[in-house]
Amino acid sequence: MNDIRPLRHSARRRTTLPVALPAALPAAALAAACCLTALTAAPAVAAAAAPAVAPASGGGQGSSGSAADTSQTAVDRTLLAEPGVHVLPRSGAPELPSGLSALSWTVSDARTGQVLAAKNAHRQLPPASTLKTLFADTVLPRFPGDLKHKVKDSDLAGLGDGSSLVGVQPGQTYTVADLWRGVFLASGNDAVHVLANMNGSVAKTVAEMQAKARMLGADDTHVVTPDGYDEPGQVSSAYDLAVFARAGLDNPDFAQYASTKDSEFPGGYDAHGSYVASFGIENTNRLLTGEKGVTAYPGLVGVKNGYTTNAGNTLVAAARKNGRTIIVSVMNPQSGATNAVYTEATKLLDWGFSAADHTTSVGTLNAAAPERPADAGTAPDSARAGRGTAQAPEEAHAAPVASRSAVASPTAWAVGGALVLLAAASVVVLRRRAAAKNR
């Protein structure tokens, strides 16, 4: 309040009527002058009474206008935007785990969007197949799972050399749900391309993915391919991957596919008349399946792993425990150890669950409400794990702060009204003086 009072006092000095009122001034003119003074004083009083509001920070971090949110915005700017490891422990917080070699990582609370700790959160790196989370955020709501599509040769055009494939056959008919299981479980670029072409074209889908990233506040991401295949300029960040996972988990279909360990992929007759038998597929996320030397993480609800030559190993994972969901994203561990991306993700998940109530947030994930299909209904437990409720998180769904004049309008009108009353009183006094003089 101390920084506001001088401004209010200054406004008063500018608008107070002179003590010695000119007797010859007509009453009507004086009233008009006082009213004009009241009207012109309102903007000045409004500016003095309005609280200083920090502009919303970039990169998807918002401000609700309260002192706490403004403080959080400042934290976002000074910490997440800076390179290095950032954590703000309070009493009882465990130490960050040792042996973290990833170039970039984040640990976040899915419900609130608070980033509990991070390293190089906004460093732009190749995402590999973790970019399929953004593809799913963009395209998954477009088609019902039971919709059938007969694959054409053109649907599979443009696949990169060495792409991971689920085994989609031209000439065969698949349901949309079949194709999404191919995307999430087998990381099938062929399934991605079929769905992208169903969506209009690969180019159209890439443009829509880029727009979706911007809508979610994922400003580090540049999309070149819908499947995460290495291409020059295709980058994302640990922060953005956490944003994509959080948005996706709010969709029950996304959550179901991401948490599915294995399934049967349909066979049938291909375009050449050859019969292809159905076959089993297993999720390539070892933290979910517990395969190849990795211990399955209790309560894991997905989300997606990836690997390319340029990206190295990448992973965005979410787990639920005691009603809380923690999201970690890990990009390109440098230790060279077998299964390093899963080992480091496990350490960060463990730390996140232990530290969640004993740390101050170093930033917030953008909480723009993800588009949900009209018939999504209520997400199952695996989907609701993304955010304890369907309500908006505190940080980013708050209503925008009104402009200064709108915020201070009650004060401005109160002062203006007082000045108008003063003008009316002055008119009465002058009339009485004039009447007395005439007598």
Short mmCIF file of C-alpha atoms in Angstrom, two decimals:
data_model
loop_
_atom_site.label_atom_id
_atom_site.label_comp_id
_atom_site.label_asym_id
_atom_site.label_seq_id
_atom_site.Cartn_x
_atom_site.Cartn_y
_atom_site.Cartn_z
CA MET A 1 0.00 0.00 0.00
CA ASN A 2 2.91 2.39 0.61
CA ASP A 3 3.72 2.57 -3.07
CA ILE A 4 0.10 3.45 -3.88
CA ARG A 5 -0.60 6.20 -1.35
CA PRO A 6 1.71 8.88 -2.86
CA LEU A 7 -0.02 8.40 -6.21
CA ARG A 8 -3.44 8.81 -4.65
CA HIS A 9 -2.28 11.92 -2.79
CA SER A 10 -0.88 13.36 -6.00
CA ALA A 11 -4.19 12.76 -7.75
CA ARG A 12 -5.98 14.57 -4.93
CA ARG A 13 -3.73 17.62 -5.21
CA ARG A 14 -4.45 17.87 -8.91
CA THR A 15 -8.23 17.64 -8.51
CA THR A 16 -9.01 19.62 -5.28
CA LEU A 17 -11.05 22.75 -5.91
CA PRO A 18 -9.48 26.14 -5.01
CA VAL A 19 -10.32 27.33 -1.52
CA ALA A 20 -11.28 30.82 -2.68
CA LEU A 21 -14.14 30.39 -5.12
CA PRO A 22 -14.62 33.31 -7.52
CA ALA A 23 -17.88 34.97 -6.52
CA ALA A 24 -18.58 36.16 -10.04
CA LEU A 25 -18.32 32.70 -11.59
CA PRO A 26 -21.79 31.57 -12.67
CA ALA A 27 -23.05 28.55 -10.75
CA ALA A 28 -23.67 26.54 -13.87
CA ALA A 29 -20.16 27.13 -15.16
CA LEU A 30 -18.67 26.16 -11.82
CA ALA A 31 -20.72 22.97 -11.73
CA ALA A 32 -19.57 22.08 -15.22
CA ALA A 33 -15.96 22.70 -14.28
CA CYS A 34 -16.23 20.50 -11.22
CA CYS A 35 -17.84 17.67 -13.19
CA LEU A 36 -15.13 17.92 -15.83
CA THR A 37 -12.51 17.77 -13.09
CA ALA A 38 -14.16 14.65 -11.68
CA LEU A 39 -14.18 12.94 -15.04
CA THR A 40 -10.56 13.74 -15.80
CA ALA A 41 -9.48 12.65 -12.34
CA ALA A 42 -10.87 9.13 -12.74
CA PRO A 43 -8.11 7.81 -15.05
CA ALA A 44 -5.40 9.19 -12.79
CA VAL A 45 -6.99 7.66 -9.71
CA ALA A 46 -7.48 4.41 -11.57
CA ALA A 47 -3.81 4.27 -12.46
CA ALA A 48 -2.87 5.00 -8.88
CA ALA A 49 -5.22 2.43 -7.39
CA ALA A 50 -4.53 -0.40 -9.82
CA PRO A 51 -2.02 -3.03 -8.64
CA ALA A 52 1.08 -3.54 -10.73
CA VAL A 53 0.55 -6.69 -12.80
CA ALA A 54 3.50 -8.54 -14.30
CA PRO A 55 2.94 -9.68 -17.88
CA ALA A 56 2.51 -13.40 -18.43
CA SER A 57 5.79 -15.17 -18.99
CA GLY A 58 6.57 -16.93 -22.23
CA GLY A 59 7.07 -20.58 -22.91
CA GLY A 60 3.65 -21.52 -21.69
CA GLN A 61 3.92 -20.23 -18.14
CA GLY A 62 1.01 -18.04 -17.13
CA SER A 63 0.09 -15.65 -14.34
CA SER A 64 -3.21 -15.35 -12.57
CA GLY A 65 -2.41 -11.87 -11.30
CA SER A 66 -2.13 -12.71 -7.59
CA ALA A 67 1.03 -12.00 -5.66
CA ALA A 68 1.79 -15.72 -5.47
CA ASP A 69 1.33 -16.19 -9.21
CA THR A 70 3.42 -13.13 -10.01
CA SER A 71 6.15 -14.55 -7.80
CA GLN A 72 5.85 -17.91 -9.56
CA THR A 73 6.14 -16.20 -12.94
CA ALA A 74 9.36 -14.60 -11.77
CA VAL A 75 10.64 -18.00 -10.70
CA ASP A 76 9.72 -19.46 -14.11
CA ARG A 77 11.68 -16.78 -15.89
CA THR A 78 14.78 -16.91 -13.78
CA LEU A 79 15.04 -20.68 -13.39
CA LEU A 80 13.49 -22.74 -16.19
CA ALA A 81 14.75 -20.33 -18.81
CA GLU A 82 18.30 -20.75 -17.53
CA PRO A 83 20.54 -23.74 -18.26
CA GLY A 84 21.66 -26.13 -15.53
CA VAL A 85 19.97 -28.05 -12.74
CA HIS A 86 17.25 -26.26 -10.78
CA VAL A 87 15.51 -27.37 -7.60
CA LEU A 88 14.20 -25.44 -4.59
CA PRO A 89 14.10 -27.90 -1.68
CA ARG A 90 12.33 -27.19 1.58
CA SER A 91 12.66 -28.95 4.90
CA GLY A 92 12.45 -32.71 4.49
CA ALA A 93 13.22 -32.74 0.77
CA PRO A 94 15.43 -35.61 -0.40
CA GLU A 95 18.60 -34.96 -2.34
CA LEU A 96 18.38 -35.19 -6.10
CA PRO A 97 19.51 -38.63 -7.27
CA SER A 98 23.09 -39.09 -8.33
CA GLY A 99 24.23 -40.47 -11.66
CA LEU A 100 21.90 -38.44 -13.87
CA SER A 101 23.68 -38.13 -17.19
CA ALA A 102 20.82 -37.01 -19.45
CA LEU A 103 21.36 -33.81 -21.37
CA SER A 104 17.96 -32.61 -20.26
CA TRP A 105 15.23 -33.76 -17.87
CA THR A 106 12.21 -32.57 -15.90
CA VAL A 107 10.11 -33.81 -12.97
CA SER A 108 6.56 -32.46 -12.74
CA ASP A 109 3.34 -32.93 -10.82
CA ALA A 110 0.70 -33.76 -13.42
CA ARG A 111 -2.27 -32.34 -11.52
CA THR A 112 -0.87 -28.93 -10.63
CA GLY A 113 1.62 -28.60 -13.47
CA GLN A 114 4.37 -27.66 -11.04
CA VAL A 115 7.88 -28.46 -12.21
CA LEU A 116 9.59 -29.86 -9.14
CA ALA A 117 13.07 -29.99 -10.62
CA ALA A 118 14.68 -29.71 -14.02
CA LYS A 119 17.92 -29.70 -15.94
CA ASN A 120 18.15 -27.68 -19.15
CA ALA A 121 14.36 -27.83 -19.39
CA HIS A 122 14.17 -25.75 -22.57
CA ARG A 123 17.22 -27.15 -24.36
CA GLN A 124 16.18 -28.03 -27.91
CA LEU A 125 17.10 -31.61 -28.78
CA PRO A 126 15.90 -34.25 -31.28
CA PRO A 127 12.90 -35.97 -29.66
CA ALA A 128 12.78 -39.27 -31.60
CA SER A 129 9.48 -41.14 -31.15
CA THR A 130 8.48 -39.20 -28.04
CA LEU A 131 7.20 -36.66 -30.59
CA LYS A 132 4.41 -39.15 -31.26
CA THR A 133 2.81 -37.82 -28.06
CA LEU A 134 2.22 -34.50 -29.85
CA PHE A 135 0.96 -36.41 -32.89
CA ALA A 136 -1.56 -38.18 -30.64
CA ASP A 137 -2.57 -34.93 -28.92
CA THR A 138 -3.32 -33.51 -32.36
CA VAL A 139 -4.94 -36.39 -34.29
CA LEU A 140 -6.35 -38.81 -31.71
CA PRO A 141 -9.53 -36.79 -31.05
CA ARG A 142 -10.35 -36.67 -34.78
CA PHE A 143 -11.51 -40.25 -35.41
CA PRO A 144 -13.52 -42.79 -33.42
CA GLY A 145 -11.65 -45.98 -32.57
CA ASP A 146 -14.04 -48.26 -34.44
CA LEU A 147 -13.73 -46.38 -37.74
CA LYS A 148 -12.30 -48.67 -40.44
CA HIS A 149 -9.77 -47.69 -43.10
CA LYS A 150 -8.40 -49.68 -46.04
CA VAL A 151 -4.73 -48.85 -46.42
CA LYS A 152 -3.47 -47.63 -49.79
CA ASP A 153 0.12 -47.63 -51.01
CA SER A 154 0.07 -43.84 -50.91
CA ASP A 155 -0.70 -43.96 -47.18
CA LEU A 156 2.75 -45.43 -46.58
CA ALA A 157 4.72 -43.14 -48.88
CA GLY A 158 7.60 -41.14 -47.44
CA LEU A 159 8.60 -43.45 -44.59
CA GLY A 160 12.16 -42.81 -43.52
CA ASP A 161 14.81 -45.46 -44.04
CA GLY A 162 15.11 -47.70 -41.01
CA SER A 163 11.81 -46.51 -39.54
CA SER A 164 10.27 -48.57 -36.78
CA LEU A 165 7.25 -50.38 -38.21
CA VAL A 166 4.32 -52.27 -36.73
CA GLY A 167 3.63 -54.11 -40.00
CA VAL A 168 0.77 -52.26 -41.69
CA GLN A 169 -0.04 -53.91 -45.03
CA PRO A 170 -1.41 -52.06 -48.08
CA GLY A 171 -4.78 -53.44 -49.07
CA GLN A 172 -5.74 -54.49 -45.54
CA THR A 173 -8.46 -52.85 -43.52
CA TYR A 174 -7.74 -51.71 -39.97
CA THR A 175 -9.71 -49.93 -37.32
CA VAL A 176 -8.40 -46.63 -36.01
CA ALA A 177 -7.85 -48.34 -32.65
CA ASP A 178 -5.64 -50.95 -34.35
CA LEU A 179 -3.53 -48.19 -35.85
CA TRP A 180 -3.18 -46.32 -32.54
CA ARG A 181 -2.03 -49.49 -30.81
CA GLY A 182 0.54 -49.74 -33.58
CA VAL A 183 1.65 -46.19 -32.77
CA PHE A 184 1.85 -46.49 -28.99
CA LEU A 185 3.01 -50.07 -28.57
CA ALA A 186 5.24 -50.74 -31.57
CA SER A 187 6.10 -47.08 -32.25
CA GLY A 188 5.09 -47.82 -35.82
CA ASN A 189 5.89 -45.01 -38.22
CA ASP A 190 3.78 -46.83 -40.78
CA ALA A 191 0.72 -46.52 -38.54
CA VAL A 192 1.53 -42.84 -37.99
CA HIS A 193 1.62 -42.18 -41.74
CA VAL A 194 -1.69 -43.94 -42.34
CA LEU A 195 -3.39 -41.87 -39.64
CA ALA A 196 -1.73 -38.68 -40.89
CA ASN A 197 -3.04 -39.32 -44.40
CA MET A 198 -6.49 -40.08 -42.99
CA ASN A 199 -6.21 -36.65 -41.39
CA GLY A 200 -5.68 -35.05 -44.80
CA SER A 201 -1.98 -35.46 -45.51
CA VAL A 202 1.35 -35.69 -43.76
CA ALA A 203 2.07 -32.02 -44.50
CA LYS A 204 -1.30 -30.92 -43.10
CA THR A 205 -0.78 -33.00 -39.99
CA VAL A 206 2.71 -31.57 -39.42
CA ALA A 207 1.28 -28.04 -39.66
CA GLU A 208 -1.48 -28.93 -37.20
CA MET A 209 1.02 -30.48 -34.81
CA GLN A 210 3.05 -27.28 -34.89
CA ALA A 211 -0.07 -25.24 -34.17
CA LYS A 212 -1.01 -27.60 -31.33
CA ALA A 213 2.44 -27.23 -29.79
CA ARG A 214 2.08 -23.45 -29.83
CA MET A 215 -1.40 -23.67 -28.35
CA LEU A 216 -0.04 -25.75 -25.48
CA GLY A 217 2.81 -23.30 -24.91
CA ALA A 218 5.45 -25.76 -26.15
CA ASP A 219 7.58 -23.16 -27.88
CA ASP A 220 10.77 -25.24 -28.04
CA THR A 221 9.26 -27.71 -30.51
CA HIS A 222 9.73 -27.55 -34.28
CA VAL A 223 7.92 -30.30 -36.19
CA VAL A 224 9.22 -31.67 -39.49
CA THR A 225 7.78 -35.22 -39.44
CA PRO A 226 4.76 -36.58 -37.56
CA ASP A 227 6.62 -39.63 -36.26
CA GLY A 228 9.80 -38.15 -34.78
CA TYR A 229 12.10 -39.55 -37.47
CA ASP A 230 15.40 -37.66 -37.59
CA GLU A 231 15.20 -34.65 -39.87
CA PRO A 232 17.24 -31.43 -39.83
CA GLY A 233 15.58 -28.85 -37.61
CA GLN A 234 13.22 -31.23 -35.85
CA VAL A 235 13.58 -30.52 -32.13
CA SER A 236 11.67 -30.48 -28.87
CA SER A 237 12.64 -30.21 -25.20
CA ALA A 238 12.16 -32.03 -21.92
CA TYR A 239 9.75 -29.28 -20.88
CA ASP A 240 7.65 -29.62 -24.05
CA LEU A 241 7.54 -33.41 -23.84
CA ALA A 242 6.15 -33.13 -20.30
CA VAL A 243 3.54 -30.68 -21.61
CA PHE A 244 2.51 -33.13 -24.35
CA ALA A 245 2.25 -36.01 -21.90
CA ARG A 246 0.19 -33.99 -19.45
CA ALA A 247 -2.23 -32.89 -22.16
CA GLY A 248 -2.46 -36.43 -23.53
CA LEU A 249 -3.22 -38.08 -20.21
CA ASP A 250 -6.33 -35.97 -19.95
CA ASN A 251 -7.71 -37.94 -22.91
CA PRO A 252 -8.89 -41.41 -21.80
CA ASP A 253 -8.02 -42.99 -25.15
CA PHE A 254 -4.49 -41.62 -25.01
CA ALA A 255 -4.10 -42.91 -21.46
CA GLN A 256 -5.42 -46.34 -22.40
CA TYR A 257 -3.12 -46.79 -25.39
CA ALA A 258 -0.11 -45.44 -23.51
CA SER A 259 -0.60 -47.92 -20.66
CA THR A 260 -1.28 -51.00 -22.81
CA LYS A 261 1.50 -53.57 -22.48
CA ASP A 262 0.63 -55.92 -25.35
CA SER A 263 -2.02 -56.55 -27.95
CA GLU A 264 -2.83 -58.48 -31.13
CA PHE A 265 -2.28 -56.73 -34.42
CA PRO A 266 -4.71 -57.90 -37.10
CA GLY A 267 -3.75 -59.79 -40.21
CA GLY A 268 -5.65 -60.40 -43.43
CA TYR A 269 -5.18 -60.34 -47.18
CA ASP A 270 -2.86 -57.66 -48.52
CA ALA A 271 -3.03 -55.86 -51.89
CA HIS A 272 -1.26 -58.81 -53.56
CA GLY A 273 -3.73 -61.37 -52.29
CA SER A 274 -1.33 -62.84 -49.77
CA TYR A 275 -2.65 -63.74 -46.36
CA VAL A 276 -0.88 -62.25 -43.35
CA ALA A 277 -1.72 -63.82 -40.02
CA SER A 278 -2.45 -61.75 -36.95
CA PHE A 279 0.49 -61.32 -34.62
CA GLY A 280 1.24 -60.10 -31.13
CA ILE A 281 2.83 -56.72 -30.42
CA GLU A 282 4.37 -55.55 -27.16
CA ASN A 283 4.94 -52.05 -25.87
CA THR A 284 8.54 -50.96 -26.46
CA ASN A 285 8.48 -48.95 -23.21
CA ARG A 286 10.48 -51.24 -20.94
CA LEU A 287 9.53 -49.24 -17.86
CA LEU A 288 5.99 -50.44 -18.51
CA THR A 289 6.67 -54.04 -19.51
CA GLY A 290 9.70 -54.84 -17.37
CA GLU A 291 11.55 -56.38 -20.31
CA LYS A 292 15.25 -56.67 -21.20
CA GLY A 293 16.74 -56.02 -17.81
CA VAL A 294 14.43 -53.21 -16.72
CA THR A 295 12.19 -53.49 -13.67
CA ALA A 296 8.65 -52.37 -14.43
CA TYR A 297 7.80 -49.24 -12.47
CA PRO A 298 4.83 -49.65 -10.08
CA GLY A 299 1.85 -47.55 -11.10
CA LEU A 300 3.24 -46.59 -14.49
CA VAL A 301 0.62 -45.15 -16.83
CA GLY A 302 2.86 -44.74 -19.89
CA VAL A 303 3.80 -42.63 -21.83
CA LYS A 304 6.30 -43.02 -24.72
CA ASN A 305 9.92 -43.90 -25.39
CA GLY A 306 12.05 -43.24 -28.44
CA TYR A 307 15.41 -43.75 -30.04
CA THR A 308 17.21 -42.46 -33.12
CA THR A 309 20.85 -41.99 -33.97
CA ASN A 310 20.71 -38.24 -33.45
CA ALA A 311 18.36 -38.20 -30.48
CA GLY A 312 19.83 -41.09 -28.55
CA ASN A 313 17.36 -42.56 -26.05
CA THR A 314 14.42 -40.39 -25.03
CA LEU A 315 11.55 -41.11 -22.67
CA VAL A 316 8.56 -39.38 -21.18
CA ALA A 317 6.99 -41.45 -18.39
CA ALA A 318 4.16 -40.96 -15.92
CA ALA A 319 3.36 -42.97 -12.82
CA ARG A 320 0.59 -42.77 -10.24
CA LYS A 321 0.94 -43.40 -6.53
CA ASN A 322 -1.43 -42.49 -3.67
CA GLY A 323 -3.51 -40.27 -5.92
CA ARG A 324 -0.55 -38.29 -7.26
CA THR A 325 0.83 -38.55 -10.78
CA ILE A 326 4.43 -37.61 -11.52
CA ILE A 327 5.67 -37.00 -15.06
CA VAL A 328 9.34 -37.24 -15.94
CA SER A 329 10.99 -36.57 -19.27
CA VAL A 330 14.54 -37.70 -19.99
CA MET A 331 16.49 -36.82 -23.11
CA ASN A 332 19.70 -38.49 -24.30
CA PRO A 333 21.59 -39.94 -21.31
CA GLN A 334 25.35 -39.75 -21.82
CA SER A 335 26.55 -42.44 -19.42
CA GLY A 336 26.59 -45.19 -22.03
CA ALA A 337 25.10 -47.61 -19.52
CA THR A 338 22.58 -50.17 -20.74
CA ASN A 339 19.00 -48.99 -20.15
CA ALA A 340 20.29 -45.66 -18.83
CA VAL A 341 17.16 -43.78 -19.90
CA TYR A 342 14.98 -46.14 -17.84
CA THR A 343 17.32 -46.17 -14.86
CA GLU A 344 17.45 -42.38 -14.73
CA ALA A 345 13.70 -42.06 -15.23
CA THR A 346 13.13 -44.48 -12.34
CA LYS A 347 15.36 -42.40 -10.06
CA LEU A 348 13.53 -39.22 -11.01
CA LEU A 349 10.10 -40.78 -10.47
CA ASP A 350 11.14 -42.01 -7.03
CA TRP A 351 12.52 -38.59 -6.17
CA GLY A 352 9.41 -36.84 -7.46
CA PHE A 353 7.05 -38.83 -5.26
CA SER A 354 9.25 -38.23 -2.21
CA ALA A 355 9.91 -34.55 -2.87
CA ALA A 356 6.51 -33.38 -4.12
CA ASP A 357 5.42 -31.95 -0.76
CA HIS A 358 8.86 -30.66 0.19
CA THR A 359 9.89 -28.48 -2.74
CA THR A 360 9.00 -25.11 -4.17
CA SER A 361 8.09 -25.20 -7.83
CA VAL A 362 10.82 -24.00 -10.19
CA GLY A 363 8.26 -23.43 -12.94
CA THR A 364 4.94 -24.58 -14.31
CA LEU A 365 3.85 -26.62 -17.29
CA ASN A 366 1.46 -24.78 -19.50
CA ALA A 367 -2.03 -25.86 -18.54
CA ALA A 368 -3.99 -24.95 -21.65
CA ALA A 369 -6.97 -27.27 -21.66
CA PRO A 370 -6.39 -30.05 -24.19
CA GLU A 371 -9.05 -30.66 -26.79
CA ARG A 372 -11.18 -33.58 -25.69
CA PRO A 373 -13.46 -35.60 -27.96
CA ALA A 374 -17.12 -34.88 -27.38
CA ASP A 375 -17.78 -38.48 -26.35
CA ALA A 376 -14.69 -38.87 -24.16
CA GLY A 377 -16.74 -39.06 -20.97
CA THR A 378 -14.84 -39.57 -17.76
CA ALA A 379 -11.31 -40.86 -18.03
CA PRO A 380 -10.56 -44.18 -16.34
CA ASP A 381 -8.07 -44.25 -13.49
CA SER A 382 -5.16 -44.49 -15.88
CA ALA A 383 -6.36 -41.36 -17.66
CA ARG A 384 -7.45 -39.43 -14.59
CA ALA A 385 -3.97 -39.98 -13.28
CA GLY A 386 -2.91 -37.16 -15.58
CA ARG A 387 -4.67 -34.64 -13.33
CA GLY A 388 -6.47 -35.64 -10.19
CA THR A 389 -9.65 -33.97 -11.46
CA ALA A 390 -10.98 -32.60 -14.69
CA GLN A 391 -10.81 -29.12 -13.19
CA ALA A 392 -8.22 -26.66 -14.35
CA PRO A 393 -4.95 -26.46 -12.44
CA GLU A 394 -4.51 -23.44 -10.20
CA GLU A 395 -1.59 -21.90 -12.03
CA ALA A 396 -2.73 -21.58 -15.57
CA HIS A 397 -6.50 -21.69 -15.85
CA ALA A 398 -7.09 -18.62 -13.72
CA ALA A 399 -9.08 -15.87 -15.42
CA PRO A 400 -6.88 -13.23 -17.02
CA VAL A 401 -6.31 -10.10 -14.99
CA ALA A 402 -8.41 -7.18 -16.18
CA SER A 403 -6.81 -4.00 -17.42
CA ARG A 404 -5.72 -1.44 -14.87
CA SER A 405 -8.69 0.83 -15.51
CA ALA A 406 -11.09 -2.08 -15.06
CA VAL A 407 -9.42 -3.30 -11.89
CA ALA A 408 -9.52 0.17 -10.30
CA SER A 409 -12.89 1.26 -11.66
CA PRO A 410 -14.74 1.04 -8.28
CA THR A 411 -12.18 3.35 -6.67
CA ALA A 412 -12.16 5.69 -9.64
CA TRP A 413 -15.92 6.02 -9.66
CA ALA A 414 -16.04 6.55 -5.90
CA VAL A 415 -13.61 9.46 -6.12
CA GLY A 416 -15.34 10.84 -9.20
CA GLY A 417 -18.69 10.63 -7.49
CA ALA A 418 -17.35 12.49 -4.46
CA LEU A 419 -16.11 15.29 -6.71
CA VAL A 420 -19.48 15.53 -8.43
CA LEU A 421 -21.18 15.86 -5.04
CA LEU A 422 -18.67 18.57 -4.13
CA ALA A 423 -19.60 20.40 -7.33
CA ALA A 424 -23.28 20.24 -6.47
CA ALA A 425 -22.61 21.52 -2.97
CA SER A 426 -20.64 24.43 -4.42
CA VAL A 427 -23.59 25.37 -6.61
CA VAL A 428 -25.90 25.45 -3.59
CA VAL A 429 -23.47 27.61 -1.61
CA LEU A 430 -23.09 30.11 -4.47
CA ARG A 431 -26.82 30.37 -4.96
CA ARG A 432 -27.37 31.06 -1.28
CA ARG A 433 -24.67 33.73 -1.31
CA ALA A 434 -26.22 35.32 -4.37
CA ALA A 435 -29.68 35.30 -2.74
CA ALA A 436 -28.31 36.87 0.45
CA LYS A 437 -26.54 39.58 -1.53
CA ASN A 438 -29.74 40.43 -3.46
CA ARG A 439 -31.61 40.88 -0.16
#
